[in-house]
Amino acid sequence: MAAPHRTGVTRLIVGLVLASRWAMMPLFLGLIVGLGLLVVAFFIQLWQFAAGLFGMNGTEVIMGILTLMDLALVGGLLVIVIQSGYENFVEKIDRTGAPDSPAWMTRISFSGLKLKLFASLMAITAITLLKALMRLEIAVSETQVKWLVVASVIFIIAYAVLAVTDRLARNPGEDE
């Protein structure tokens, strides 16, 4: 169907609206820098963990590993946001020269992105809660633990509601 006749002002507005997606580019570049900083922080944490390993008890070893897992999950979350956000808001990424590109990157929908984000956030919250529970005898107050549990429950409920609404809104045959 042909586009209706547009005035110069309308064409300008439509052009600005379409071009506005490029305003997201500096944000994605900033997230890439943030990912690089997170990698540096991960290796600093790993170095400190390895250097003090022989003086740690079992709980401290588990805490160190959980901290590394937490950083890795945040890194994965950044990758999901950067790549999916770029494809959803800026432009499709040409993967013809990247055969090792994971399959999900070419077909994740905005709904799928939200579900992956919630799943990552729930995992990060669960690790934070586990670390807090392991430190109970040291420095974590009962109020802090209660708030962590509340946050975990809220994420679980929100994830379930989002998954159900996305399932109900999906057209038959649509990719997940």
Coordinates of N, CA and C in Angstrom, one line a residue:
M1 N 0.8 -1.2 0.0 CA 0.0 0.0 0.0 C 0.9 1.2 0.0
A2 N 0.6 2.2 -0.8 CA 1.4 3.4 -0.9 C 1.2 4.3 0.3
A3 N 2.3 5.0 0.7 CA 2.2 5.9 1.8 C 1.3 7.1 1.4
P4 N 0.5 7.6 2.3 CA -0.3 8.8 2.0 C 0.6 10.0 1.7
H5 N 0.0 10.9 1.0 CA 0.8 12.2 0.6 C 1.2 12.9 1.9
R6 N 2.4 13.2 2.0 CA 2.9 13.8 3.3 C 3.5 15.2 2.9
T7 N 3.3 16.1 3.9 CA 3.8 17.5 3.7 C 5.3 17.4 4.1
G8 N 6.0 18.5 3.8 CA 7.4 18.6 4.2 C 7.6 18.4 5.7
V9 N 6.7 19.0 6.5 CA 6.9 18.9 8.0 C 6.7 17.5 8.4
T10 N 5.7 16.8 7.9 CA 5.4 15.4 8.2 C 6.6 14.6 7.9
R11 N 7.1 14.8 6.7 CA 8.3 14.0 6.3 C 9.5 14.2 7.2
L12 N 9.7 15.5 7.6 CA 10.7 15.8 8.5 C 10.5 15.1 9.9
I13 N 9.3 15.1 10.4 CA 9.0 14.5 11.7 C 9.2 13.0 11.6
V14 N 8.7 12.4 10.5 CA 8.9 10.9 10.3 C 10.4 10.6 10.2
G15 N 11.2 11.4 9.5 CA 12.6 11.2 9.4 C 13.3 11.3 10.7
L16 N 12.9 12.3 11.5 CA 13.5 12.5 12.9 C 13.1 11.3 13.8
V17 N 11.9 10.8 13.7 CA 11.5 9.7 14.5 C 12.3 8.5 14.1
L18 N 12.5 8.2 12.8 CA 13.3 7.1 12.4 C 14.7 7.2 12.8
A19 N 15.3 8.4 12.7 CA 16.7 8.7 13.0 C 16.9 8.7 14.5
S20 N 15.9 8.9 15.3 CA 16.1 8.9 16.7 C 16.6 7.7 17.3
R21 N 16.4 6.5 16.6 CA 17.0 5.3 17.2 C 18.5 5.3 17.3
W22 N 19.1 6.1 16.5 CA 20.6 6.2 16.6 C 21.0 6.9 17.8
A23 N 20.1 7.6 18.5 CA 20.5 8.2 19.8 C 20.8 7.1 20.8
M24 N 20.4 5.9 20.6 CA 20.7 4.8 21.5 C 22.1 4.3 21.4
M25 N 22.8 4.7 20.2 CA 24.1 4.2 20.0 C 25.1 4.5 21.1
P26 N 25.2 5.8 21.5 CA 26.1 6.1 22.6 C 25.8 5.3 23.9
L27 N 24.6 5.0 24.1 CA 24.2 4.2 25.3 C 24.8 2.8 25.2
F28 N 24.7 2.2 24.0 CA 25.2 0.8 23.8 C 26.7 0.8 23.8
L29 N 27.3 1.9 23.3 CA 28.8 2.0 23.4 C 29.2 2.1 24.8
G30 N 28.5 2.9 25.6 CA 28.8 3.0 27.1 C 28.7 1.7 27.8
L31 N 27.7 0.9 27.4 CA 27.5 -0.5 28.0 C 28.7 -1.4 27.6
I32 N 29.2 -1.2 26.4 CA 30.3 -2.0 26.0 C 31.6 -1.6 26.8
V33 N 31.7 -0.4 27.1 CA 32.8 0.1 28.0 C 32.6 -0.5 29.4
G34 N 31.3 -0.4 29.8 CA 31.0 -1.0 31.1 C 31.3 -2.5 31.2
L35 N 31.1 -3.2 30.1 CA 31.4 -4.6 30.1 C 32.9 -4.8 30.2
G36 N 33.7 -4.0 29.5 CA 35.1 -4.1 29.6 C 35.6 -3.8 31.1
L37 N 35.0 -2.8 31.7 CA 35.3 -2.5 33.1 C 34.9 -3.7 34.0
L38 N 33.8 -4.3 33.7 CA 33.4 -5.5 34.5 C 34.4 -6.6 34.4
V39 N 34.9 -6.8 33.2 CA 35.9 -7.9 32.9 C 37.1 -7.6 33.8
V40 N 37.6 -6.4 33.8 CA 38.7 -6.0 34.6 C 38.4 -6.3 36.1
A41 N 37.2 -5.8 36.6 CA 36.8 -6.1 38.0 C 36.8 -7.6 38.3
F42 N 36.3 -8.4 37.3 CA 36.2 -9.8 37.5 C 37.6 -10.4 37.7
F43 N 38.6 -10.0 36.9 CA 40.0 -10.5 37.1 C 40.6 -10.0 38.3
I44 N 40.3 -8.8 38.7 CA 40.9 -8.3 40.0 C 40.3 -9.2 41.2
Q45 N 39.0 -9.4 41.1 CA 38.3 -10.2 42.1 C 38.9 -11.7 42.1
L46 N 39.1 -12.2 40.9 CA 39.7 -13.6 40.8 C 41.1 -13.6 41.4
W47 N 41.9 -12.6 41.1 CA 43.3 -12.6 41.6 C 43.3 -12.5 43.1
Q48 N 42.4 -11.6 43.7 CA 42.4 -11.5 45.1 C 41.9 -12.8 45.8
F49 N 40.9 -13.4 45.1 CA 40.3 -14.7 45.6 C 41.4 -15.8 45.6
A50 N 42.1 -15.9 44.5 CA 43.2 -16.9 44.3 C 44.3 -16.7 45.3
A51 N 44.7 -15.4 45.5 CA 45.8 -15.1 46.4 C 45.5 -15.4 47.8
G52 N 44.2 -15.3 48.2 CA 43.9 -15.6 49.6 C 43.3 -16.9 49.9
L53 N 43.2 -17.8 48.8 CA 42.5 -19.0 48.9 C 43.0 -19.9 50.0
F54 N 44.3 -20.0 50.3 CA 44.8 -21.0 51.3 C 44.5 -20.6 52.7
G55 N 44.1 -19.3 52.9 CA 43.7 -18.8 54.2 C 42.2 -18.8 54.5
M56 N 41.5 -19.3 53.5 CA 40.0 -19.2 53.6 C 39.4 -20.5 54.1
N57 N 38.3 -20.4 54.8 CA 37.5 -21.6 55.2 C 36.5 -21.9 54.1
G58 N 35.7 -22.9 54.2 CA 34.8 -23.4 53.1 C 33.8 -22.3 52.8
T59 N 33.2 -21.6 53.8 CA 32.2 -20.6 53.5 C 32.8 -19.5 52.7
E60 N 34.1 -19.1 53.1 CA 34.7 -18.0 52.3 C 35.0 -18.3 50.9
V61 N 35.3 -19.6 50.7 CA 35.6 -20.1 49.3 C 34.3 -20.0 48.5
I62 N 33.2 -20.5 49.1 CA 31.9 -20.4 48.4 C 31.5 -19.0 48.1
M63 N 31.7 -18.1 49.1 CA 31.4 -16.7 48.9 C 32.2 -16.1 47.7
G64 N 33.5 -16.5 47.6 CA 34.3 -16.0 46.5 C 33.8 -16.5 45.2
I65 N 33.4 -17.7 45.1 CA 32.9 -18.3 43.9 C 31.6 -17.7 43.5
L66 N 30.7 -17.4 44.5 CA 29.4 -16.8 44.3 C 29.6 -15.4 43.7
T67 N 30.6 -14.7 44.3 CA 30.9 -13.3 43.8 C 31.4 -13.4 42.3
L68 N 32.2 -14.3 41.9 CA 32.6 -14.5 40.5 C 31.4 -14.8 39.6
M69 N 30.5 -15.7 40.1 CA 29.3 -16.0 39.4 C 28.4 -14.8 39.2
D70 N 28.3 -14.0 40.2 CA 27.5 -12.8 40.2 C 28.1 -11.9 39.1
L71 N 29.4 -11.7 39.0 CA 30.0 -10.8 38.0 C 29.8 -11.4 36.6
A72 N 29.9 -12.7 36.5 CA 29.6 -13.4 35.2 C 28.2 -13.2 34.7
L73 N 27.2 -13.3 35.6 CA 25.8 -13.1 35.3 C 25.6 -11.7 34.8
V74 N 26.2 -10.7 35.5 CA 26.0 -9.3 35.1 C 26.6 -9.1 33.7
G75 N 27.7 -9.7 33.5 CA 28.3 -9.6 32.2 C 27.4 -10.2 31.1
G76 N 26.9 -11.4 31.4 CA 25.9 -12.0 30.4 C 24.7 -11.1 30.2
L77 N 24.2 -10.5 31.2 CA 23.1 -9.5 31.1 C 23.5 -8.4 30.2
L78 N 24.7 -7.8 30.4 CA 25.1 -6.7 29.5 C 25.2 -7.2 28.1
V79 N 25.7 -8.4 27.8 CA 25.8 -8.8 26.4 C 24.4 -8.9 25.8
I80 N 23.4 -9.5 26.6 CA 22.1 -9.6 26.1 C 21.5 -8.3 25.8
V81 N 21.6 -7.3 26.7 CA 21.1 -6.0 26.5 C 21.7 -5.3 25.3
I82 N 23.1 -5.4 25.2 CA 23.8 -4.7 24.1 C 23.3 -5.2 22.8
Q83 N 23.4 -6.6 22.6 CA 23.1 -7.1 21.3 C 21.7 -7.1 20.9
S84 N 20.8 -7.5 21.9 CA 19.4 -7.5 21.6 C 18.9 -6.1 21.4
G85 N 19.3 -5.2 22.3 CA 18.9 -3.8 22.2 C 19.3 -3.2 20.9
Y86 N 20.5 -3.4 20.5 CA 21.0 -2.9 19.2 C 20.1 -3.4 18.1
E87 N 19.9 -4.7 18.1 CA 19.0 -5.3 17.0 C 17.6 -4.8 17.1
N88 N 17.0 -4.6 18.2 CA 15.6 -4.2 18.4 C 15.4 -2.7 18.1
F89 N 16.4 -1.9 18.4 CA 16.2 -0.5 18.4 C 17.0 0.3 17.3
V90 N 18.2 -0.3 16.9 CA 19.0 0.5 16.0 C 18.9 -0.2 14.6
E91 N 19.5 -1.3 14.4 CA 19.5 -2.0 13.1 C 19.8 -3.5 13.3
K92 N 19.4 -4.3 12.3 CA 19.8 -5.7 12.4 C 21.3 -5.9 12.2
I93 N 21.9 -6.8 12.9 CA 23.3 -7.1 12.8 C 23.5 -8.1 11.7
D94 N 24.4 -7.9 10.7 CA 24.7 -8.8 9.7 C 25.6 -9.8 10.2
R95 N 25.2 -11.1 10.3 CA 26.0 -12.1 10.9 C 26.6 -13.1 9.9
T96 N 26.5 -12.7 8.6 CA 27.1 -13.6 7.6 C 28.6 -13.8 7.8
G97 N 29.3 -12.9 8.3 CA 30.7 -13.1 8.6 C 31.0 -13.6 9.9
A98 N 30.0 -14.0 10.7 CA 30.2 -14.4 12.1 C 29.5 -15.8 12.3
P99 N 30.0 -16.9 11.7 CA 29.3 -18.2 11.8 C 29.3 -18.7 13.3
D100 N 30.1 -18.2 14.2 CA 30.1 -18.6 15.5 C 29.1 -17.9 16.4
S101 N 28.3 -17.0 15.8 CA 27.3 -16.2 16.5 C 26.3 -17.2 17.1
P102 N 25.9 -17.1 18.4 CA 24.9 -17.9 19.0 C 23.5 -17.7 18.3
A103 N 22.8 -18.8 18.1 CA 21.6 -18.8 17.4 C 20.5 -17.8 18.0
W104 N 20.5 -17.7 19.3 CA 19.5 -16.9 19.9 C 19.6 -15.4 19.5
M105 N 20.8 -15.0 19.1 CA 21.0 -13.6 18.8 C 20.2 -13.2 17.5
T106 N 20.0 -14.1 16.7 CA 19.3 -13.8 15.4 C 17.8 -13.8 15.5
R107 N 17.3 -14.4 16.6 CA 15.8 -14.5 16.7 C 15.2 -14.1 18.0
I108 N 15.9 -13.4 18.9 CA 15.3 -13.0 20.2 C 14.4 -11.9 19.9
S109 N 13.2 -12.0 20.4 CA 12.2 -10.9 20.3 C 12.3 -10.0 21.5
F110 N 11.6 -8.9 21.5 CA 11.6 -8.0 22.6 C 11.0 -8.7 23.9
S111 N 10.0 -9.6 23.7 CA 9.4 -10.4 24.8 C 10.5 -11.3 25.3
G112 N 11.2 -12.0 24.4 CA 12.3 -12.9 24.8 C 13.3 -12.2 25.6
L113 N 13.7 -11.0 25.1 CA 14.7 -10.1 25.8 C 14.2 -9.9 27.2
K114 N 13.0 -9.5 27.4 CA 12.5 -9.2 28.8 C 12.6 -10.4 29.7
L115 N 12.2 -11.6 29.1 CA 12.3 -12.8 29.9 C 13.7 -13.2 30.3
K116 N 14.6 -13.0 29.3 CA 16.0 -13.3 29.6 C 16.6 -12.3 30.7
L117 N 16.2 -11.0 30.6 CA 16.6 -10.1 31.6 C 16.1 -10.4 33.0
F118 N 14.8 -10.8 33.0 CA 14.2 -11.1 34.3 C 14.9 -12.4 34.9
A119 N 15.1 -13.4 34.0 CA 15.8 -14.6 34.5 C 17.2 -14.3 35.1
S120 N 17.9 -13.4 34.4 CA 19.3 -13.0 34.9 C 19.2 -12.3 36.2
L121 N 18.2 -11.3 36.2 CA 18.0 -10.6 37.5 C 17.6 -11.5 38.6
M122 N 16.8 -12.5 38.4 CA 16.4 -13.4 39.4 C 17.6 -14.2 39.9
A123 N 18.5 -14.6 39.0 CA 19.7 -15.4 39.4 C 20.6 -14.5 40.2
I124 N 20.8 -13.3 39.8 CA 21.7 -12.3 40.5 C 21.1 -12.1 41.9
T125 N 19.8 -11.9 42.0 CA 19.2 -11.7 43.3 C 19.3 -12.9 44.2
A126 N 19.1 -14.1 43.6 CA 19.3 -15.4 44.3 C 20.7 -15.5 44.9
I127 N 21.7 -15.2 44.1 CA 23.1 -15.3 44.5 C 23.3 -14.3 45.7
T128 N 22.8 -13.1 45.5 CA 22.9 -12.1 46.6 C 22.3 -12.5 47.9
L129 N 21.1 -13.1 47.8 CA 20.4 -13.7 48.9 C 21.2 -14.8 49.6
L130 N 21.7 -15.7 48.7 CA 22.5 -16.8 49.3 C 23.8 -16.3 50.0
K131 N 24.4 -15.3 49.4 CA 25.6 -14.7 50.0 C 25.2 -14.1 51.4
A132 N 24.1 -13.4 51.4 CA 23.6 -12.8 52.7 C 23.3 -13.8 53.7
L133 N 22.7 -14.9 53.3 CA 22.3 -16.0 54.3 C 23.6 -16.6 54.8
M134 N 24.6 -16.7 54.0 CA 25.9 -17.4 54.4 C 26.6 -16.4 55.4
R135 N 26.4 -15.1 55.3 CA 27.0 -14.2 56.2 C 26.2 -13.8 57.4
L136 N 25.1 -14.5 57.6 CA 24.2 -14.1 58.7 C 24.9 -13.9 60.0
E137 N 25.8 -14.8 60.4 CA 26.4 -14.7 61.7 C 27.4 -13.5 61.7
I138 N 27.7 -13.0 60.6 CA 28.8 -11.9 60.5 C 28.1 -10.5 60.6
A139 N 27.5 -10.1 59.5 CA 27.1 -8.7 59.4 C 25.8 -8.4 58.7
V140 N 25.0 -9.3 58.5 CA 23.7 -9.0 57.8 C 22.6 -9.0 58.8
S141 N 21.8 -7.9 58.7 CA 20.7 -7.8 59.6 C 19.5 -8.6 59.1
E142 N 18.6 -8.9 60.0 CA 17.4 -9.6 59.6 C 16.5 -8.8 58.6
T143 N 16.5 -7.5 58.8 CA 15.8 -6.7 57.9 C 16.4 -6.8 56.4
Q144 N 17.7 -6.8 56.3 CA 18.3 -6.9 55.0 C 17.9 -8.2 54.3
V145 N 17.9 -9.3 55.1 CA 17.5 -10.6 54.6 C 16.1 -10.6 54.1
K146 N 15.2 -10.0 54.9 CA 13.8 -9.9 54.6 C 13.6 -9.2 53.3
W147 N 14.3 -8.1 53.1 CA 14.2 -7.3 51.8 C 14.7 -8.1 50.6
L148 N 15.8 -8.9 50.8 CA 16.3 -9.7 49.7 C 15.3 -10.8 49.4
V149 N 14.6 -11.4 50.4 CA 13.6 -12.4 50.1 C 12.4 -11.7 49.4
V150 N 12.0 -10.5 49.8 CA 10.9 -9.8 49.2 C 11.3 -9.5 47.7
A151 N 12.5 -9.0 47.5 CA 12.9 -8.7 46.1 C 12.9 -10.0 45.2
S152 N 13.3 -11.1 45.8 CA 13.3 -12.4 45.0 C 11.9 -12.8 44.7
V153 N 11.0 -12.7 45.6 CA 9.6 -13.1 45.4 C 9.0 -12.1 44.4
I154 N 9.3 -10.9 44.4 CA 8.8 -9.9 43.4 C 9.3 -10.3 42.0
F155 N 10.5 -10.6 41.9 CA 11.1 -11.0 40.6 C 10.4 -12.2 40.1
I156 N 10.2 -13.2 41.0 CA 9.5 -14.4 40.5 C 8.1 -14.2 40.1
I157 N 7.4 -13.4 40.8 CA 6.0 -13.1 40.4 C 6.0 -12.3 39.1
A158 N 6.8 -11.3 39.0 CA 6.9 -10.4 37.8 C 7.3 -11.3 36.6
Y159 N 8.2 -12.2 36.8 CA 8.6 -13.1 35.7 C 7.4 -14.0 35.2
A160 N 6.7 -14.5 36.2 CA 5.6 -15.4 35.9 C 4.5 -14.6 35.2
V161 N 4.2 -13.4 35.7 CA 3.2 -12.6 35.0 C 3.6 -12.2 33.6
L162 N 4.8 -11.8 33.4 CA 5.3 -11.5 32.1 C 5.3 -12.7 31.2
A163 N 5.7 -13.8 31.6 CA 5.7 -15.0 30.8 C 4.2 -15.4 30.4
V164 N 3.3 -15.3 31.3 CA 1.9 -15.6 31.0 C 1.3 -14.6 30.0
T165 N 1.6 -13.3 30.2 CA 1.0 -12.3 29.3 C 1.6 -12.4 27.9
D166 N 2.9 -12.7 27.9 CA 3.6 -12.9 26.6 C 3.0 -14.1 25.9
R167 N 2.8 -15.2 26.6 CA 2.2 -16.4 26.0 C 0.8 -16.2 25.5
L168 N 0.0 -15.4 26.2 CA -1.4 -15.1 25.8 C -1.4 -14.2 24.6
A169 N -0.4 -13.3 24.5 CA -0.4 -12.3 23.4 C 0.3 -12.8 22.2
R170 N 1.0 -14.0 22.2 CA 1.7 -14.5 21.1 C 0.7 -15.0 20.0
N171 N 1.0 -14.8 18.8 CA 0.3 -15.3 17.7 C 0.7 -16.7 17.4
P172 N -0.2 -17.6 17.0 CA 0.2 -19.0 16.6 C 1.3 -19.0 15.6
G173 N 2.3 -19.8 15.8 CA 3.5 -19.9 14.9 C 4.6 -18.9 15.1
E174 N 4.4 -17.9 16.0 CA 5.4 -16.9 16.3 C 6.6 -17.5 17.0
D175 N 7.8 -17.0 16.7 CA 9.0 -17.5 17.4 C 8.9 -17.1 18.9
E176 N 9.6 -17.9 19.7 CA 9.6 -17.6 21.1 C 10.7 -16.7 21.4

